Short mmCIF file of C-alpha atoms and ligand atoms in Angstrom, two decimals:
data_model
loop_
_atom_site.label_atom_id
_atom_site.label_comp_id
_atom_site.label_asym_id
_atom_site.label_seq_id
_atom_site.Cartn_x
_atom_site.Cartn_y
_atom_site.Cartn_z
CA MET W 1 102.20 71.87 66.98
CA GLU W 2 104.55 74.11 68.86
CA ASP W 3 106.42 72.68 71.82
CA GLN W 4 104.84 73.93 74.99
CA LYS W 5 107.06 75.23 77.73
CA LYS W 6 106.51 74.93 81.43
CA GLN W 7 105.28 78.14 83.00
CA TYR W 8 103.84 79.39 86.26
CA TRP W 9 100.06 79.23 86.52
CA TYR W 10 98.43 81.90 88.66
CA ILE W 11 94.92 80.53 88.96
CA PHE W 12 92.19 82.32 90.88
CA TYR W 13 88.69 81.76 92.05
CA ASP W 14 87.46 85.26 92.97
CA ASP W 15 90.31 86.70 95.05
CA LYS W 16 91.61 83.29 96.09
CA LEU W 17 94.82 81.94 94.61
CA LEU W 18 95.37 78.26 93.80
CA LEU W 19 98.43 76.90 95.58
CA GLN W 20 100.01 73.52 95.07
CA LYS W 21 101.07 71.69 98.20
CA ARG W 22 104.75 70.86 98.26
CA GLY W 23 106.10 69.13 101.37
CA GLU W 24 105.29 71.37 104.30
CA GLY W 25 104.84 74.41 102.09
CA PHE W 26 103.07 75.74 99.04
CA ALA W 27 104.09 76.61 95.50
CA ILE W 28 102.65 78.15 92.36
CA PRO W 29 101.90 75.35 89.85
CA PHE W 30 104.65 75.15 87.19
CA GLU W 31 103.32 73.13 84.26
CA GLU W 32 102.96 73.04 80.50
CA GLU W 33 99.20 73.03 80.75
CA ALA W 34 96.65 74.21 83.28
CA PRO W 35 96.78 71.80 86.24
CA LEU W 36 92.98 72.02 86.55
CA PRO W 37 90.21 72.90 84.10
CA VAL W 38 90.06 76.70 83.88
CA ALA W 39 87.38 79.02 82.56
CA ARG W 40 89.61 81.80 81.24
CA MET W 41 93.33 82.14 80.49
CA LEU W 42 95.37 85.27 79.89
CA PRO W 43 99.10 85.33 79.19
CA VAL W 44 100.95 87.74 81.50
CA THR W 45 104.38 89.28 81.08
CA MET W 46 105.74 90.06 84.52
CA PRO W 47 107.80 93.22 85.22
CA ASP W 48 111.02 91.15 85.10
CA GLY W 49 110.07 89.69 81.69
CA THR W 50 108.91 86.28 82.97
CA GLU W 51 106.04 84.85 80.92
CA ALA W 52 103.28 83.32 83.02
CA MET W 53 99.63 82.45 82.75
CA ALA W 54 96.76 83.99 84.66
CA ALA W 55 93.62 81.89 84.76
CA SER W 56 90.35 81.65 86.60
CA LEU W 57 88.27 78.75 87.85
CA ASP W 58 84.54 79.00 87.30
CA ALA W 59 83.70 77.22 90.55
CA PRO W 60 85.31 77.09 93.98
CA LEU W 61 87.54 74.15 94.76
CA ASP W 62 87.46 72.06 97.89
CA GLU W 63 90.89 71.44 99.34
CA THR W 64 92.49 68.34 97.79
CA GLU W 65 95.68 66.42 98.55
CA GLN W 66 97.40 68.52 95.93
CA PHE W 67 95.71 71.93 95.91
CA ARG W 68 94.32 74.61 98.13
CA LEU W 69 92.74 78.03 97.51
CA VAL W 70 94.21 80.80 99.68
CA GLY W 71 93.23 84.49 99.79
CA LEU W 72 95.70 86.58 97.79
CA ARG W 73 96.64 88.66 100.83
CA ALA W 74 97.13 85.55 102.99
CA SER W 75 99.28 83.97 100.27
CA PHE W 76 101.98 86.50 101.28
CA ASP W 77 102.60 84.32 104.34
CA CYS W 78 103.16 81.11 102.37
CA LEU W 79 104.96 82.25 99.21
CA GLU W 80 108.28 83.84 98.37
CA ARG W 81 107.86 87.58 97.85
CA SER W 82 108.44 87.44 94.08
CA PHE W 83 105.63 84.90 93.64
CA TYR W 84 103.27 86.98 95.77
CA ASP W 85 104.07 90.05 93.63
CA GLN W 86 103.53 88.12 90.40
CA ALA W 87 100.24 86.72 91.71
CA GLY W 88 99.15 90.32 92.34
CA LYS W 89 99.81 91.29 88.74
CA ALA W 90 97.97 88.19 87.45
CA TYR W 91 95.02 89.05 89.69
CA GLU W 92 94.89 92.64 88.43
CA LEU W 93 94.72 91.43 84.82
CA LEU W 94 91.98 88.91 85.57
CA TYR W 95 90.07 91.65 87.38
CA TRP W 96 90.46 93.95 84.36
CA ASP W 97 89.38 91.14 82.03
CA LYS W 98 86.23 90.52 84.03
CA HIS W 99 85.37 94.24 84.21
CA SER W 100 85.91 95.06 80.55
CA ARG W 101 83.69 92.54 78.78
CA TYR W 102 81.50 95.30 77.36
CA CYS W 103 82.41 98.64 75.93
CA PRO W 104 81.71 101.33 78.56
CA VAL W 105 80.82 103.79 75.76
CA CYS W 106 78.28 101.83 73.72
CA GLY W 107 77.75 98.50 75.50
CA THR W 108 79.00 96.24 72.69
CA PRO W 109 80.98 93.10 73.70
CA THR W 110 84.70 93.95 73.46
CA ILE W 111 87.37 92.01 71.55
CA GLN W 112 90.77 91.21 73.04
CA GLN W 113 93.43 92.69 70.74
CA GLY W 114 96.58 92.14 72.76
CA PRO W 115 97.61 90.91 76.21
CA ILE W 116 96.58 94.22 77.79
CA MET W 117 94.31 95.77 75.18
CA LYS W 118 90.68 95.30 74.21
CA LYS W 119 88.80 97.14 71.52
CA CYS W 120 85.15 97.78 70.85
CA PRO W 121 84.30 96.51 67.32
CA LYS W 122 81.48 99.05 67.00
CA CYS W 123 82.86 102.42 68.18
CA GLY W 124 86.59 101.68 68.26
CA ASN W 125 86.99 102.51 71.97
CA GLU W 126 90.19 100.98 73.35
CA ILE W 127 90.37 99.64 76.90
CA PHE W 128 93.58 99.09 78.86
CA PRO W 129 93.97 97.93 82.46
CA SER W 130 93.72 100.99 84.69
CA VAL W 131 95.45 101.61 87.99
CA SER W 132 94.04 103.90 90.69
CA PRO W 133 96.76 105.74 92.62
CA ALA W 134 96.34 106.20 96.35
CA ILE W 135 98.58 107.99 98.83
CA LEU W 136 99.88 107.03 102.25
CA VAL W 137 101.43 109.61 104.57
CA LEU W 138 103.48 109.17 107.69
CA ILE W 139 103.36 112.32 109.86
CA ARG W 140 106.14 112.95 112.36
CA LYS W 141 105.71 115.21 115.39
CA GLU W 142 108.80 115.51 117.60
CA ASN W 143 109.48 111.91 118.61
CA SER W 144 106.05 110.56 117.79
CA VAL W 145 104.18 109.35 114.71
CA LEU W 146 100.53 109.74 113.69
CA LEU W 147 98.76 106.38 113.42
CA VAL W 148 95.11 105.89 112.61
CA HIS W 149 92.56 103.16 112.63
CA ALA W 150 90.32 103.40 109.56
CA ARG W 151 86.86 101.86 109.64
CA ASN W 152 87.63 99.84 106.50
CA PHE W 153 90.79 98.22 107.98
CA LYS W 154 90.47 94.45 108.21
CA GLY W 155 91.68 93.95 111.78
CA SER W 156 92.49 96.04 114.82
CA PHE W 157 95.86 97.42 113.69
CA HIS W 158 96.74 101.09 113.28
CA GLY W 159 98.11 102.38 109.99
CA LEU W 160 98.78 105.62 108.13
CA VAL W 161 96.47 108.26 106.73
CA ALA W 162 95.57 107.11 103.22
CA GLY W 163 93.29 108.11 100.40
CA PHE W 164 92.63 108.06 96.69
CA LEU W 165 94.03 110.60 94.28
CA GLU W 166 91.27 112.73 92.79
CA THR W 167 91.20 113.88 89.17
CA GLY W 168 93.21 117.03 88.52
CA GLU W 169 95.18 116.73 91.73
CA THR W 170 98.93 116.34 92.28
CA LEU W 171 100.08 113.65 94.69
CA GLU W 172 101.23 116.31 97.17
CA GLU W 173 97.87 118.11 96.99
CA CYS W 174 96.21 114.78 97.63
CA VAL W 175 98.44 114.19 100.68
CA ARG W 176 97.57 117.62 102.14
CA ARG W 177 93.86 117.22 101.43
CA GLU W 178 93.58 113.73 102.91
CA VAL W 179 95.40 114.78 106.08
CA ARG W 180 93.22 117.89 106.42
CA GLU W 181 89.96 116.02 105.73
CA GLU W 182 90.68 112.99 107.87
CA THR W 183 92.48 114.56 110.83
CA GLY W 184 92.14 118.37 110.63
CA LEU W 185 95.94 118.76 110.78
CA THR W 186 98.27 120.75 108.53
CA ILE W 187 101.65 119.36 107.49
CA ARG W 188 104.94 120.49 105.93
CA ASN W 189 108.10 118.99 104.41
CA ILE W 190 106.29 116.42 102.26
CA THR W 191 108.87 114.04 100.78
CA TYR W 192 108.45 110.97 98.59
CA PHE W 193 109.21 107.63 100.26
CA GLY W 194 108.37 104.86 97.79
CA ASN W 195 105.54 103.06 96.06
CA GLN W 196 104.01 99.62 95.73
CA PRO W 197 101.42 97.96 93.49
CA TRP W 198 98.45 97.04 95.65
CA PRO W 199 96.26 94.51 93.85
CA TYR W 200 93.12 94.98 95.99
CA PRO W 201 91.90 95.23 93.30
CA SER W 202 94.03 97.57 91.20
CA ASN W 203 95.87 100.34 93.01
CA LEU W 204 99.29 101.90 93.26
CA MET W 205 100.13 103.03 96.78
CA VAL W 206 102.48 106.02 96.86
CA GLY W 207 104.07 106.78 100.22
CA PHE W 208 105.13 110.17 101.59
CA MET W 209 106.76 111.33 104.83
CA ALA W 210 105.79 114.71 106.32
CA ASP W 211 106.12 116.78 109.48
CA TYR W 212 103.29 118.05 111.62
CA ALA W 213 102.80 121.80 111.12
CA GLY W 214 99.71 122.69 113.15
CA GLY W 215 96.17 121.97 114.25
CA LYS W 216 94.40 119.71 116.71
CA ILE W 217 93.26 116.22 115.72
CA LYS W 218 89.64 116.34 114.60
CA LEU W 219 88.53 112.98 113.23
CA GLN W 220 86.52 112.48 110.10
CA GLU W 221 84.30 109.98 111.85
CA GLU W 222 82.91 108.21 108.77
CA GLU W 223 86.44 107.18 107.79
CA LEU W 224 88.49 106.92 110.98
CA SER W 225 87.68 105.50 114.39
CA THR W 226 90.92 106.68 116.03
CA ALA W 227 93.92 108.87 115.26
CA ALA W 228 96.70 109.77 117.67
CA PHE W 229 100.43 110.43 117.93
CA PHE W 230 102.35 107.46 119.33
CA THR W 231 105.92 107.30 120.59
CA ARG W 232 108.08 104.33 119.72
CA ASP W 233 107.67 102.81 123.20
CA HIS W 234 103.86 102.82 123.05
CA LEU W 235 103.02 101.62 119.57
CA PRO W 236 99.71 99.91 118.87
CA GLU W 237 99.38 96.83 116.64
CA LEU W 238 101.00 97.70 113.26
CA PRO W 239 100.05 96.78 109.67
CA GLN W 240 101.34 93.52 108.20
CA LYS W 241 104.84 93.29 106.76
CA LEU W 242 103.56 93.10 103.18
CA SER W 243 102.33 96.69 103.18
CA LEU W 244 104.12 99.87 102.21
CA ALA W 245 102.63 101.47 105.35
CA ARG W 246 104.58 99.00 107.50
CA ARG W 247 107.78 99.64 105.54
CA MET W 248 107.34 103.37 106.20
CA ILE W 249 106.68 102.88 109.92
CA ASP W 250 109.73 100.59 110.14
CA ALA W 251 111.82 103.28 108.39
CA TRP W 252 110.63 105.86 110.92
CA LEU W 253 111.49 103.49 113.79
CA GLU W 254 114.95 103.02 112.31
CA GLU W 255 115.37 106.81 111.88
CA THR W 256 114.44 107.53 115.50
CA ASP W 257 116.23 104.56 117.08
CA PRO W 258 117.90 106.00 120.22
CA ASN W 259 120.55 103.25 120.11
CA LYS W 260 121.61 104.21 116.62
CA PRO W 261 125.07 105.81 116.58
ZN1 LIG K 301 81.85 100.87 71.90
#
């Protein structure tokens, strides 16, 4: 039998991540074998080449002296950033695994053919994990920034206009459309800011900066409960540090800092 190596175990029950208690903090289990009985295991190669294991429990776990289940988003507050990012990738693969048990073309049970590929034995359809791109846009107007509260935000914070890319659309067309639909405004000078995998459950957030061009705010009420321009001295509660939206707002704050030489 081959020698087993120690590896990180990203174990989930639903969207909750298993953390091992270590002193005052938490860690991802690092073992040769699963530290608890798991229902499903998938090897994962992380973007930096690290080999890890994604696994799922088939029943919830009560907190023990050694382990605790924590929501993936909340795990950001108790893990180093690289472990949080890797947990996100493991979660996306488990989500894909769970949602690709049957061929979407003919309904036959699929067969795993590689770490990120399944195939239908009947019709040959191949299934890979899919990512849904979504845009975020920060709109500047003189010395203020447009912040919105969307009805689906978990919490009272204000964030950026966001929305899913539609088929046949460029990212910039998506940015213009979302801003027009959600706020009634037109924008110009759309520039790329950055992007971030967003494993809730399987998105890529792509951030853009833009300038206000015209129009009066007219809310799309099913999506947004508020939208307004805020100056740096009167900002509402902002999104959490883990989000690209927050990184973009922080960049805008930096850019408009009056104390900056
Ligand atoms: Zn099929």
